[in-house]
CSV table of N, CA and C in Angstrom, one decimal:
chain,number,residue,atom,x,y,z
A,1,UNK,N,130.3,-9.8,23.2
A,1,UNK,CA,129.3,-10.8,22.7
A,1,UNK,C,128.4,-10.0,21.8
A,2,UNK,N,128.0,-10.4,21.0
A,2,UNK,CA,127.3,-10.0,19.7
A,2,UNK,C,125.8,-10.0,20.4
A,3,UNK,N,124.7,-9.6,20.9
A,3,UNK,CA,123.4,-9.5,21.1
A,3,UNK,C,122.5,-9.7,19.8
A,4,UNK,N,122.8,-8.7,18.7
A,4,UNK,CA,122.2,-8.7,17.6
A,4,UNK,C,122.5,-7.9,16.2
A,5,UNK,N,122.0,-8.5,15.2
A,5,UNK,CA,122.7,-7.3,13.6
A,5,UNK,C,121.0,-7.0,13.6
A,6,UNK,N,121.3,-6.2,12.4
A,6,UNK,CA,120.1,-5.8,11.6
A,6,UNK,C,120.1,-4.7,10.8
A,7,UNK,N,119.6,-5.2,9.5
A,7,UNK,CA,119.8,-4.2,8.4
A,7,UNK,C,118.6,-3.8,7.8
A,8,UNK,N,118.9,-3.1,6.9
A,8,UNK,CA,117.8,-2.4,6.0
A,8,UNK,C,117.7,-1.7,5.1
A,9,UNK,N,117.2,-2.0,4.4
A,9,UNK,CA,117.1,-1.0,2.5
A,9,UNK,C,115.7,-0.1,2.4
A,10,UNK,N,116.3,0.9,2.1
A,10,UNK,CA,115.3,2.2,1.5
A,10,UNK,C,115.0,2.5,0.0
A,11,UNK,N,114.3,1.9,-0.4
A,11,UNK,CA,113.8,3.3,-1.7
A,11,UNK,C,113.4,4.5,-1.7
A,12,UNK,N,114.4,5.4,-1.7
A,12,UNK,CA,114.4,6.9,-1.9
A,12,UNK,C,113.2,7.3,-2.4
A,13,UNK,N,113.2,7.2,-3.6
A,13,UNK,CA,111.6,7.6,-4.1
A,13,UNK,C,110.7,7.1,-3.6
A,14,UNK,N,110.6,6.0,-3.2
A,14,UNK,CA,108.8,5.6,-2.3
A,14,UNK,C,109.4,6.3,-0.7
A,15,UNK,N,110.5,6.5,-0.2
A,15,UNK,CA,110.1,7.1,0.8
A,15,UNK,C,110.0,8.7,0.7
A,16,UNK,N,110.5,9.2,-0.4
A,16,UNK,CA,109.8,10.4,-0.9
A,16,UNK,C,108.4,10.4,-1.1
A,17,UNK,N,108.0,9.6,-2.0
A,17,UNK,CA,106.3,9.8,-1.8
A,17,UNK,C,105.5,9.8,-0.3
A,18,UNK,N,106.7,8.8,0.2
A,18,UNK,CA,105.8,8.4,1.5
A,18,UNK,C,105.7,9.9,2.5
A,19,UNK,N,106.7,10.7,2.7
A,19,UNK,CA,106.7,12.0,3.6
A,19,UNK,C,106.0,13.5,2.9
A,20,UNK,N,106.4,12.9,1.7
A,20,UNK,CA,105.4,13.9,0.6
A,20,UNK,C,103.7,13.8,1.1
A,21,UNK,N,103.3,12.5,1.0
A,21,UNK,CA,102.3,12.4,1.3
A,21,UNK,C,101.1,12.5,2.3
A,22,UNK,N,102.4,12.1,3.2
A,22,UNK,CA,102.1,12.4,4.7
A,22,UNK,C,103.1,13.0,5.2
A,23,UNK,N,103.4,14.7,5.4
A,23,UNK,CA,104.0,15.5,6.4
A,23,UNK,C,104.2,15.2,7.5
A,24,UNK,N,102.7,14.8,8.3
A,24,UNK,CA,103.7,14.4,9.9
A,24,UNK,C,104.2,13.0,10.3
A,25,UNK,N,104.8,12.2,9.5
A,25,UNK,CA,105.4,11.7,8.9
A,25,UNK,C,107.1,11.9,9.8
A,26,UNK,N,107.8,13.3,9.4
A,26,UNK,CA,108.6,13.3,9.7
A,26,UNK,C,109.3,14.2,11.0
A,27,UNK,N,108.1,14.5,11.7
A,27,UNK,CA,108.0,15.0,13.1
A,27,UNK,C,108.3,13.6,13.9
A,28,UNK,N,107.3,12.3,13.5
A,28,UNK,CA,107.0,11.0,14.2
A,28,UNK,C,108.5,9.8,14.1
A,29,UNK,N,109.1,10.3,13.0
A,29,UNK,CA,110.1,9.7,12.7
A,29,UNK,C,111.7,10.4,13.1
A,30,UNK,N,111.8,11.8,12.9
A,30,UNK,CA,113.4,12.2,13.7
A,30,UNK,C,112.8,13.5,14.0
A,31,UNK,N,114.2,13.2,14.8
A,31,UNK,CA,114.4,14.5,15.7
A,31,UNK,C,114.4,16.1,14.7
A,32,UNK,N,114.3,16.8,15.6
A,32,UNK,CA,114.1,18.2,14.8
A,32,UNK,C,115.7,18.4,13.9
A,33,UNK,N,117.0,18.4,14.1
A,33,UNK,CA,117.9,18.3,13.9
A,33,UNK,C,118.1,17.5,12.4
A,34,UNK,N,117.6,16.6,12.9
A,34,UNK,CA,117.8,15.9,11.5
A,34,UNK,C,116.5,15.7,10.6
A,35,UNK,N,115.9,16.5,11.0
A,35,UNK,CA,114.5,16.7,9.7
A,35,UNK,C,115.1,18.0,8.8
A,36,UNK,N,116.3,18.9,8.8
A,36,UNK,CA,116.8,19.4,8.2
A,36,UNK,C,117.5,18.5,6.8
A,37,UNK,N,117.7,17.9,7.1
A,37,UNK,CA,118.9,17.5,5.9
A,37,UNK,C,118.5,17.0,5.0
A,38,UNK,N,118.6,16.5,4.4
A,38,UNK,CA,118.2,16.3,2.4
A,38,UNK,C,117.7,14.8,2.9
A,39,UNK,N,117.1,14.8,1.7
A,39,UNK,CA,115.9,13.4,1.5
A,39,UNK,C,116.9,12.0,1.4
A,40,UNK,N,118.2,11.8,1.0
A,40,UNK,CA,119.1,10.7,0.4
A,40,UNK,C,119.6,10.3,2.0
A,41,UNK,N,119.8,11.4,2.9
A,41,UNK,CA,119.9,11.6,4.1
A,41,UNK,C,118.8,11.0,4.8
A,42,UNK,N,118.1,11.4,4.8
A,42,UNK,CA,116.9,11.2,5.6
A,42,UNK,C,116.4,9.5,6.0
A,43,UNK,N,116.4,8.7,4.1
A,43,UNK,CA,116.3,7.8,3.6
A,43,UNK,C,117.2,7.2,4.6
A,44,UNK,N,118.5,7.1,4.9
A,44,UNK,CA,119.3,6.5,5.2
A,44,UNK,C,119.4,6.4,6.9
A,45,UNK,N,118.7,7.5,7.5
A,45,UNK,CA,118.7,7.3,8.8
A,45,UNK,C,117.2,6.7,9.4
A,46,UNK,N,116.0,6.7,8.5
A,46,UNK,CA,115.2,5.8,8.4
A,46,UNK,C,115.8,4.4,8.6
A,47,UNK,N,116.8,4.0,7.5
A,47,UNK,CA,116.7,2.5,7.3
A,47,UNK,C,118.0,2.2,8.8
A,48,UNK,N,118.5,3.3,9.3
A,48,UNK,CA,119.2,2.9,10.7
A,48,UNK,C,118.3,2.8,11.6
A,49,UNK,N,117.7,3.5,11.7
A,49,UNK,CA,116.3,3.0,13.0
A,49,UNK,C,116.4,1.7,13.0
A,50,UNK,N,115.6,1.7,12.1
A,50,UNK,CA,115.1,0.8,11.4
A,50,UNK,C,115.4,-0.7,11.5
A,51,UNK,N,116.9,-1.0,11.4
A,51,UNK,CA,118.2,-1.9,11.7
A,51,UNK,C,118.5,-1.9,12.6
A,52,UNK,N,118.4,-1.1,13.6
A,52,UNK,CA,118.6,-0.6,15.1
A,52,UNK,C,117.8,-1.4,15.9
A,53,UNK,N,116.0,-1.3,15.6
A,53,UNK,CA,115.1,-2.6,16.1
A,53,UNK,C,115.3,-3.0,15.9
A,54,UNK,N,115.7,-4.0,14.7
A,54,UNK,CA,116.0,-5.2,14.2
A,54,UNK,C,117.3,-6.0,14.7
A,55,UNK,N,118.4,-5.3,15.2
A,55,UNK,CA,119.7,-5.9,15.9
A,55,UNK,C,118.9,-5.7,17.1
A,56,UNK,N,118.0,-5.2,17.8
A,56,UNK,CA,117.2,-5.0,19.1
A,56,UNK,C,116.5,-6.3,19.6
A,57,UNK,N,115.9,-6.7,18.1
A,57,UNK,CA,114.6,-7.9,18.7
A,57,UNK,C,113.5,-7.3,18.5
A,58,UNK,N,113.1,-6.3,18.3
A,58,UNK,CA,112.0,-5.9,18.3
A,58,UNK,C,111.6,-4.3,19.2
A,59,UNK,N,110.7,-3.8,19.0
A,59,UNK,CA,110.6,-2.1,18.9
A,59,UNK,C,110.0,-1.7,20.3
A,60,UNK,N,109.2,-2.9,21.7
A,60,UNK,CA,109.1,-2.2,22.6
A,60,UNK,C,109.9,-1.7,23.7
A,61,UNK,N,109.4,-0.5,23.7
A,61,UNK,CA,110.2,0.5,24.3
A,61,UNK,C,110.9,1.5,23.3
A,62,UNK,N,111.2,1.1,22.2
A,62,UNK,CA,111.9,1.9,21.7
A,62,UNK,C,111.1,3.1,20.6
A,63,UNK,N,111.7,4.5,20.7
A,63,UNK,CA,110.7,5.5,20.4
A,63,UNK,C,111.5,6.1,19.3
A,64,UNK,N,110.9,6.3,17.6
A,64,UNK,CA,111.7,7.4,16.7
A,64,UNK,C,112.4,8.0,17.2
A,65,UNK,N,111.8,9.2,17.5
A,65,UNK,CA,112.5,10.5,18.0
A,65,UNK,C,113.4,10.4,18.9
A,66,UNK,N,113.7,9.2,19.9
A,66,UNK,CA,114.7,8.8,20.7
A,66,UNK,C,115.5,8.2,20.3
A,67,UNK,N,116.0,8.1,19.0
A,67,UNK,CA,117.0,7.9,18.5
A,67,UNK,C,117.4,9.0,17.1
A,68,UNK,N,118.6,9.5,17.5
A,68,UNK,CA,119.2,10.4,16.5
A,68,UNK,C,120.5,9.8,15.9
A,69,UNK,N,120.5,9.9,14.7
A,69,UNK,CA,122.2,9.7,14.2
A,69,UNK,C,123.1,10.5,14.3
A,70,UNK,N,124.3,10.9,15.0
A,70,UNK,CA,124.8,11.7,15.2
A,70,UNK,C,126.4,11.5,14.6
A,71,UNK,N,127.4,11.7,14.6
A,71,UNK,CA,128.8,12.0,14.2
A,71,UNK,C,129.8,12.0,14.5
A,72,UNK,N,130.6,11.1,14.6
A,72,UNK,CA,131.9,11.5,15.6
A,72,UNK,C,132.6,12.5,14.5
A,73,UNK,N,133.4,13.0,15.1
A,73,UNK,CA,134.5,14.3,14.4
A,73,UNK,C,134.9,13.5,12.7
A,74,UNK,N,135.1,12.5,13.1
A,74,UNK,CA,136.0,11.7,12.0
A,74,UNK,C,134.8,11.8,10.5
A,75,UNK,N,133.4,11.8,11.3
A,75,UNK,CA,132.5,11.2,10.0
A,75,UNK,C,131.6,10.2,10.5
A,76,UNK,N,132.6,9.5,11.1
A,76,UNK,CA,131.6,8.1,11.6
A,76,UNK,C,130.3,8.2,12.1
A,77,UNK,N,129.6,7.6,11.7
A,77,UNK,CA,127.7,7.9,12.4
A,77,UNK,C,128.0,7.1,13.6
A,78,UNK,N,126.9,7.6,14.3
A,78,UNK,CA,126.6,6.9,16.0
A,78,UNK,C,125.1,6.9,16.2
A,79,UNK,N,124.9,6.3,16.8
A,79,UNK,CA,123.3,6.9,17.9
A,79,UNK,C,123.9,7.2,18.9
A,80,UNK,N,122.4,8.3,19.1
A,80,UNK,CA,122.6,9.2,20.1
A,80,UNK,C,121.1,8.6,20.4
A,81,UNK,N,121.2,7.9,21.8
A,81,UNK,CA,120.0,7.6,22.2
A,81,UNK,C,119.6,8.5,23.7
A,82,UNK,N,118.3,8.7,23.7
A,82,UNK,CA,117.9,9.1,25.2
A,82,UNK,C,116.7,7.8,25.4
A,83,UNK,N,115.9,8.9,26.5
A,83,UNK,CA,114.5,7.8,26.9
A,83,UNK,C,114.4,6.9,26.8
A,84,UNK,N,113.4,6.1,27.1
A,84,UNK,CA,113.3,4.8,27.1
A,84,UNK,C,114.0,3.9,26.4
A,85,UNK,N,114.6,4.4,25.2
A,85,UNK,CA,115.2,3.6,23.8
A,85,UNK,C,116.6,3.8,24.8
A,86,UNK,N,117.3,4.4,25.3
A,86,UNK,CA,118.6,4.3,26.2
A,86,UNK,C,118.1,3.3,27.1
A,87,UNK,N,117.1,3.2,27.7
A,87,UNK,CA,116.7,2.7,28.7
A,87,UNK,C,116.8,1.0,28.7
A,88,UNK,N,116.0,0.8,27.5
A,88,UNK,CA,116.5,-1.0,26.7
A,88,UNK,C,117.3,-1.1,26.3
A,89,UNK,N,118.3,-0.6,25.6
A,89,UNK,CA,119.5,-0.9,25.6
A,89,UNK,C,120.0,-1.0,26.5
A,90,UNK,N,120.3,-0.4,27.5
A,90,UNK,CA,121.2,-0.8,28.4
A,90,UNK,C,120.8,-1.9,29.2
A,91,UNK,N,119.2,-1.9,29.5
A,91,UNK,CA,118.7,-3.1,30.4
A,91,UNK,C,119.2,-4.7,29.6
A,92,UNK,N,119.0,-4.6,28.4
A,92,UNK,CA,119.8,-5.5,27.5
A,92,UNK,C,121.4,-5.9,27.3
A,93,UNK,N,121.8,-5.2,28.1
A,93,UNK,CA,123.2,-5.5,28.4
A,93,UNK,C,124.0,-5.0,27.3
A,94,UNK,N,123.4,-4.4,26.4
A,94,UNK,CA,124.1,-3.6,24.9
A,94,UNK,C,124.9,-2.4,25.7
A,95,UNK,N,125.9,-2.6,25.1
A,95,UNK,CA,127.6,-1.6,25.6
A,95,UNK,C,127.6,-0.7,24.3
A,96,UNK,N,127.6,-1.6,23.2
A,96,UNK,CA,128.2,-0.8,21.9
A,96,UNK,C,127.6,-1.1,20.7
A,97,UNK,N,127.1,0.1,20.2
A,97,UNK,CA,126.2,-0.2,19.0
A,97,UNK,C,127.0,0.3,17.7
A,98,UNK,N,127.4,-0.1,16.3
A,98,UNK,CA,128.0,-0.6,15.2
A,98,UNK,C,127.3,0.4,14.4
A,99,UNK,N,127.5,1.0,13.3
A,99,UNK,CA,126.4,1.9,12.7
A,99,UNK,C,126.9,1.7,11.1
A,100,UNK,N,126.7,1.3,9.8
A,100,UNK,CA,127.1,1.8,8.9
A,100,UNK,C,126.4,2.0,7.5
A,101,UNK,N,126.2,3.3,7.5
A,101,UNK,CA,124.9,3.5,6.8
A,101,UNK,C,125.8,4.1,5.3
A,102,UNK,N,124.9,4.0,3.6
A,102,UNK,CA,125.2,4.5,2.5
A,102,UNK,C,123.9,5.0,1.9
A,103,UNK,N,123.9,5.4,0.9
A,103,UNK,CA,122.9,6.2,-0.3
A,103,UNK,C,123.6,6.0,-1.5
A,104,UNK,N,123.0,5.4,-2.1
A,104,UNK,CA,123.5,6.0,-3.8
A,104,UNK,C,122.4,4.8,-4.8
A,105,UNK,N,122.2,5.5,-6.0
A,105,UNK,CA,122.0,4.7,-7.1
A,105,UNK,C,120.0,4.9,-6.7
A,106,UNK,N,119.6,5.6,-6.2
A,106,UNK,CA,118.0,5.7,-5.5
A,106,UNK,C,118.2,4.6,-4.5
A,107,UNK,N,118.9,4.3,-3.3
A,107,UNK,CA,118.7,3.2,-2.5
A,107,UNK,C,119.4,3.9,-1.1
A,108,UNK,N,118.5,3.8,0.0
A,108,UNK,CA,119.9,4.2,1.1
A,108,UNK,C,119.4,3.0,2.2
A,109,UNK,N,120.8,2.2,2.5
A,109,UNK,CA,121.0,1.5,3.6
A,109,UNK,C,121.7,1.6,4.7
A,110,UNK,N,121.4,0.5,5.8
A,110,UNK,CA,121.9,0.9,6.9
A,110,UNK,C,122.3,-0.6,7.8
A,111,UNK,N,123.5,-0.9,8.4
A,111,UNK,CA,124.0,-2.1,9.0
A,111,UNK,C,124.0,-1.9,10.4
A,112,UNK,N,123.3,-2.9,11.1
A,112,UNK,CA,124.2,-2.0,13.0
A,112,UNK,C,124.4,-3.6,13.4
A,113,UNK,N,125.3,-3.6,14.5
A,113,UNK,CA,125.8,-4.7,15.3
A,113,UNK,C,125.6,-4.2,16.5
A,114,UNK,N,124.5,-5.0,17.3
A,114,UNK,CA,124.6,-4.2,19.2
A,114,UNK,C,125.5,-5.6,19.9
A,115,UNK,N,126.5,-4.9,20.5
A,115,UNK,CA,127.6,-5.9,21.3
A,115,UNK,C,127.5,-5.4,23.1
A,116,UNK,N,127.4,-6.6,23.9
A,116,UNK,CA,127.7,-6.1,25.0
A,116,UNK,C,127.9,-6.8,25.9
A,117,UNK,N,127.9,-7.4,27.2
A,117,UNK,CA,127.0,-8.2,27.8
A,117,UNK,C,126.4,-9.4,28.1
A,118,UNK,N,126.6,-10.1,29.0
A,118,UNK,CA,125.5,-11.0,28.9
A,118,UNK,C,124.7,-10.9,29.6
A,119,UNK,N,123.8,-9.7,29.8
A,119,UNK,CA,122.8,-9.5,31.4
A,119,UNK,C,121.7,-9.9,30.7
């Protein structure tokens, strides 16, 4: 059963201005791991959060930094959730979360589908 989608579009350059501008910015928003990686990157795991509350219902309980995008071998992105943001999910009866994020052209987006449950 489908619980929820949710998507989201980034502008690369305003979210460049935006972390430019304000540095802790991206302490409050990812994990240390992925505050390494390039800005087209970055953009795009923003707008999965992002989509992530939005297939959620909405953001209580759920914390930035408790959610990382992570990788199966193949490529495929995942969340990697801990704390409390694992904690709603699963109270929500969400089994399996959907991930499919792009960049190109100054835009990075992101699609998720949370399926599980009917608790």
């Amino acid at each position: 059963m489908i619980h929820g989608t949710g998507i989201d579009l980034v502008d690369i350059a305003r979210f460049e201005r935006s972390v430019t501008r304000t540095p802790r910015l991206l302490p409050r928003l990812f994990t240390e791991s992925e505050q390494r990686l390039r800005l087209p990157s970055l953009a795009a795991r923003f707008a999965a959060k992002e989509a992530l509350i939005k297939a959620l219902g909405g953001s209580d309980g759920v914390h930035w930094t408790e959610i990382e995008i992570g990788a199966e071998p193949s490529g495929k992105p995942l969340f990697l959730l801990s704390g409390s943001t694992a904690a709603v999910v699963a109270e929500r009866g969400i089994t399996t979360l959907h991930l499919s994020m792009t960049h190109d052209a100054g835009l990075a987006m992101a699609y998720v589908i949370a399926e599980g449950t009917d608790a």
